[in-house]
Short mmCIF file of C-alpha atoms in Angstrom, two decimals:
data_model
loop_
_atom_site.label_atom_id
_atom_site.label_comp_id
_atom_site.label_asym_id
_atom_site.label_seq_id
_atom_site.Cartn_x
_atom_site.Cartn_y
_atom_site.Cartn_z
CA MET A 186 -7.29 26.35 12.63
CA THR A 187 -4.90 23.53 11.72
CA PRO A 188 -5.77 20.23 13.41
CA PRO A 189 -3.08 19.19 15.90
CA HIS A 190 -2.60 15.75 14.29
CA LEU A 191 -1.41 17.05 10.89
CA PRO A 192 2.34 17.21 11.77
CA THR A 193 2.18 13.58 12.81
CA LEU A 194 0.41 12.74 9.54
CA GLN A 195 3.11 14.59 7.62
CA HIS A 196 5.80 12.53 9.35
CA LEU A 197 3.86 9.41 8.43
CA LEU A 198 3.72 10.47 4.77
CA ASP A 199 7.43 11.25 4.69
CA ALA A 200 8.37 7.83 6.03
CA GLY A 201 5.47 5.91 4.54
CA LEU A 202 6.21 5.94 0.79
CA PRO A 203 9.47 3.93 0.91
CA VAL A 204 7.86 1.44 3.29
CA VAL A 205 4.75 0.97 1.15
CA THR A 206 6.90 0.67 -1.99
CA ALA A 207 8.99 -2.06 -0.35
CA VAL A 208 5.87 -3.90 0.82
CA VAL A 209 4.36 -3.75 -2.68
CA ALA A 210 7.57 -5.16 -4.19
CA LEU A 211 7.84 -7.95 -1.61
CA GLU A 212 4.17 -8.87 -2.01
CA ALA A 213 4.72 -9.26 -5.75
CA ILE A 214 7.42 -11.86 -5.02
CA GLY A 215 4.98 -13.92 -2.99
CA ALA A 216 5.25 -12.50 0.52
CA PRO A 217 1.86 -12.44 2.32
CA LEU A 218 1.85 -8.66 2.87
CA PRO A 219 -1.02 -6.12 2.59
CA GLY A 220 0.35 -4.09 -0.32
CA GLU A 221 -3.04 -3.11 -1.72
CA SER A 222 -4.38 -2.05 1.69
CA LEU A 223 -1.33 0.14 2.27
CA ILE A 224 -1.70 1.79 -1.14
CA ILE A 225 -5.29 2.69 -0.26
CA ALA A 226 -4.23 4.01 3.15
CA LEU A 227 -1.42 6.07 1.60
CA GLY A 228 -3.76 7.53 -1.02
CA ALA A 229 -6.25 8.50 1.67
CA ALA A 230 -3.47 10.13 3.72
CA LEU A 231 -2.26 12.09 0.68
CA GLY A 232 -5.80 13.25 -0.04
CA HIS A 233 -6.25 14.32 3.57
CA ALA A 234 -3.02 16.34 3.43
CA HIS A 235 -3.92 17.74 -0.05
CA GLN A 236 -0.68 16.41 -1.54
CA SER A 237 -0.13 15.18 -5.09
CA ILE A 238 -0.30 11.43 -5.66
CA VAL A 239 2.02 11.61 -8.70
CA PRO A 240 5.33 10.92 -6.87
CA ALA A 241 3.66 8.08 -4.95
CA PHE A 242 2.24 6.65 -8.18
CA PHE A 243 5.62 6.40 -9.89
CA ALA A 244 7.37 5.02 -6.80
CA LEU A 245 4.71 2.37 -6.16
CA TRP A 246 4.43 1.49 -9.84
CA LEU A 247 8.19 0.97 -10.01
CA GLY A 248 8.09 -1.18 -6.87
CA ALA A 249 5.30 -3.30 -8.32
CA VAL A 250 7.10 -3.81 -11.63
CA ILE A 251 10.42 -4.66 -9.95
CA GLY A 252 8.75 -7.07 -7.53
CA ASP A 253 6.91 -8.93 -10.27
CA SER A 254 10.07 -9.01 -12.39
CA LEU A 255 12.02 -10.60 -9.52
CA GLY A 256 9.16 -13.06 -9.08
CA TYR A 257 9.38 -13.91 -12.78
CA ALA A 258 13.12 -14.57 -12.47
CA ILE A 259 12.54 -16.79 -9.44
CA GLY A 260 9.83 -18.78 -11.20
CA ARG A 261 11.91 -19.10 -14.36
CA ARG A 262 14.92 -20.39 -12.42
CA LEU A 263 13.14 -22.75 -10.02
CA GLY A 264 10.38 -24.07 -12.25
CA ARG A 265 7.11 -25.83 -11.52
CA HIS A 266 8.57 -28.67 -9.45
CA ALA A 267 10.19 -26.29 -6.95
CA LEU A 268 7.01 -24.23 -6.69
CA LEU A 269 5.02 -27.32 -5.73
CA LYS A 270 7.71 -28.46 -3.32
CA HIS A 271 7.97 -25.20 -1.39
CA GLY A 272 4.71 -23.45 -2.31
CA GLY A 273 2.73 -24.94 0.55
CA ARG A 274 4.31 -22.40 2.90
CA ILE A 275 2.51 -19.59 1.11
CA GLY A 276 -0.66 -21.48 0.20
CA LEU A 277 0.38 -22.59 -3.28
CA THR A 278 -1.23 -26.02 -3.62
CA GLU A 279 -1.22 -28.18 -6.73
CA ALA A 280 -4.91 -27.40 -7.31
CA ARG A 281 -4.30 -23.64 -7.16
CA LEU A 282 -1.28 -23.93 -9.43
CA ALA A 283 -3.34 -25.94 -11.94
CA ARG A 284 -6.06 -23.26 -11.97
CA ALA A 285 -3.47 -20.53 -12.48
CA GLU A 286 -1.88 -22.50 -15.31
CA ALA A 287 -5.28 -22.87 -16.96
CA LEU A 288 -5.82 -19.10 -16.76
CA PHE A 289 -2.42 -18.39 -18.29
CA ALA A 290 -2.99 -20.99 -21.01
CA ARG A 291 -6.30 -19.39 -21.97
CA TRP A 292 -5.60 -15.68 -21.57
CA GLY A 293 -1.79 -15.37 -21.69
CA VAL A 294 -0.46 -11.89 -20.93
CA GLY A 295 -4.01 -10.69 -20.23
CA VAL A 296 -3.78 -12.50 -16.89
CA VAL A 297 -0.65 -10.52 -16.02
CA VAL A 298 -2.48 -7.23 -16.65
CA VAL A 299 -5.44 -7.95 -14.35
CA ALA A 300 -3.80 -10.31 -11.84
CA ARG A 301 -2.93 -7.56 -9.35
CA PHE A 302 -6.59 -6.93 -8.63
CA PHE A 303 -7.06 -10.46 -7.26
CA VAL A 304 -5.73 -11.99 -4.04
CA PHE A 305 -3.26 -14.84 -4.56
CA LEU A 306 -2.75 -14.05 -8.26
CA ARG A 307 -1.27 -10.73 -7.17
CA GLN A 308 1.28 -12.43 -4.91
CA LEU A 309 2.34 -15.09 -7.42
CA ASN A 310 1.73 -13.45 -10.78
CA GLY A 311 5.39 -13.06 -11.71
CA VAL A 312 6.49 -16.37 -10.20
CA LEU A 313 3.85 -18.29 -12.13
CA ALA A 314 4.56 -16.45 -15.38
CA GLY A 315 8.24 -17.32 -15.08
CA SER A 316 7.68 -20.96 -14.21
CA LEU A 317 5.28 -21.34 -17.14
CA GLY A 318 7.79 -19.86 -19.57
CA LEU A 319 5.86 -16.76 -20.62
CA PRO A 320 8.19 -14.74 -22.91
CA TRP A 321 10.05 -12.08 -20.91
CA TRP A 322 9.30 -9.01 -23.03
CA ARG A 323 5.61 -9.84 -23.30
CA PHE A 324 5.51 -10.35 -19.53
CA LEU A 325 7.34 -7.07 -18.85
CA ALA A 326 4.98 -5.07 -21.08
CA ALA A 327 1.88 -6.58 -19.44
CA ASN A 328 3.47 -6.19 -16.01
CA MET A 329 4.06 -2.47 -16.56
CA VAL A 330 0.51 -1.89 -17.82
CA GLY A 331 -1.07 -3.94 -15.03
CA GLY A 332 1.03 -2.26 -12.34
CA ALA A 333 0.10 1.21 -13.61
CA LEU A 334 -3.61 0.37 -13.64
CA TRP A 335 -3.55 -1.22 -10.18
CA VAL A 336 -1.59 1.55 -8.45
CA GLY A 337 -3.39 4.30 -10.35
CA VAL A 338 -6.89 3.04 -9.58
CA TRP A 339 -6.42 2.57 -5.84
CA LEU A 340 -4.35 5.72 -5.29
CA THR A 341 -6.78 7.90 -7.23
CA LEU A 342 -9.93 6.49 -5.63
CA SER A 343 -8.61 6.68 -2.08
CA ASP A 344 -7.16 10.16 -2.68
CA LYS A 345 -10.42 11.57 -4.11
CA VAL A 346 -12.64 9.97 -1.48
CA SER A 347 -10.43 11.21 1.35
CA GLY A 348 -10.23 14.73 -0.05
CA ALA A 349 -14.00 14.96 -0.49
CA LEU A 350 -14.58 13.60 3.01
CA VAL A 351 -12.28 16.17 4.58
CA GLU A 352 -14.04 19.03 2.76
CA VAL A 353 -17.44 17.83 4.02
CA LEU A 354 -16.20 17.41 7.57
CA LYS A 355 -14.93 20.99 7.62
CA HIS A 356 -18.56 22.09 7.50
CA LEU A 357 -19.89 19.34 9.75
CA PRO A 358 -17.57 19.32 12.78
CA GLY A 359 -20.16 17.67 14.99
CA LEU A 360 -20.24 14.59 12.76
CA LYS A 361 -16.49 14.25 12.34
CA LEU A 362 -15.91 11.54 14.93
CA VAL A 363 -18.99 9.60 13.85
CA VAL A 364 -18.03 9.59 10.17
CA LEU A 365 -14.38 8.80 10.81
CA GLY A 366 -15.38 6.00 13.17
CA ALA A 367 -17.71 4.54 10.54
CA VAL A 368 -14.96 4.70 7.90
CA VAL A 369 -12.47 2.95 10.17
CA ILE A 370 -14.99 0.23 11.08
CA GLY A 371 -15.92 -0.25 7.42
CA LEU A 372 -12.30 -0.54 6.28
CA ALA A 373 -11.58 -2.98 9.11
CA ALA A 374 -14.58 -5.11 8.13
CA VAL A 375 -13.49 -5.21 4.48
CA PHE A 376 -9.95 -6.15 5.51
CA VAL A 377 -11.17 -9.01 7.76
CA VAL A 378 -13.48 -10.39 5.06
CA ARG A 379 -10.74 -10.30 2.43
CA ARG A 380 -8.28 -11.99 4.77
CA ARG A 381 -10.78 -14.77 5.45
CA GLN A 382 -11.49 -15.21 1.75
CA SER A 383 -7.79 -15.35 0.86
CA GLY A 384 -7.14 -17.90 3.62
CA ARG A 385 -10.14 -20.10 2.77
CA PRO A 386 -9.04 -23.41 1.21
CA HIS A 387 -10.12 -23.98 -2.38
CA ARG A 388 -11.47 -27.32 -3.42
CA GLY A 389 -10.17 -28.84 -6.60
CA HIS A 390 -12.58 -30.16 -9.17
#
């Protein structure tokens, strides 16, 4: 028997992809939005509904690449001075900027590839690359690879975990509410911890 909440979930999936894509793009420009958390939630919803993650992957990947590219253009146009002048509104202090510059100086485009997996670097990856003068084509190539890895990893993991969980719960109806409650509490705890860590001030050396 089909659970009564599935039509509502389907409506959420239909409306959710454009919203998540927009959030991912805006986060890449520097907006303090939960792009990664929404990707995980969308992947879990797709797994629950047994839908392919391929369309979502390409849409989210494109949003991530476009967002970082716009961030690059902003950083290139405004430069370091403007970032320091206005960056305090989004937590960009001189100490944080100096650490990011040191990472870029040491690892170059490698930072662009892995930056999306880290809070703060994800939000300002493109902006910092542009302000530091990283060559555009090298940035774009690394941006495309990093975006594909980031979106692919979180969509795939959340999709597979959700699908496996649903299959188990079909045979354990008595434990459904307990397991789902534990998952919700666990995700909420992870979200709170990550928010606290991202908001914790960093001391300069």
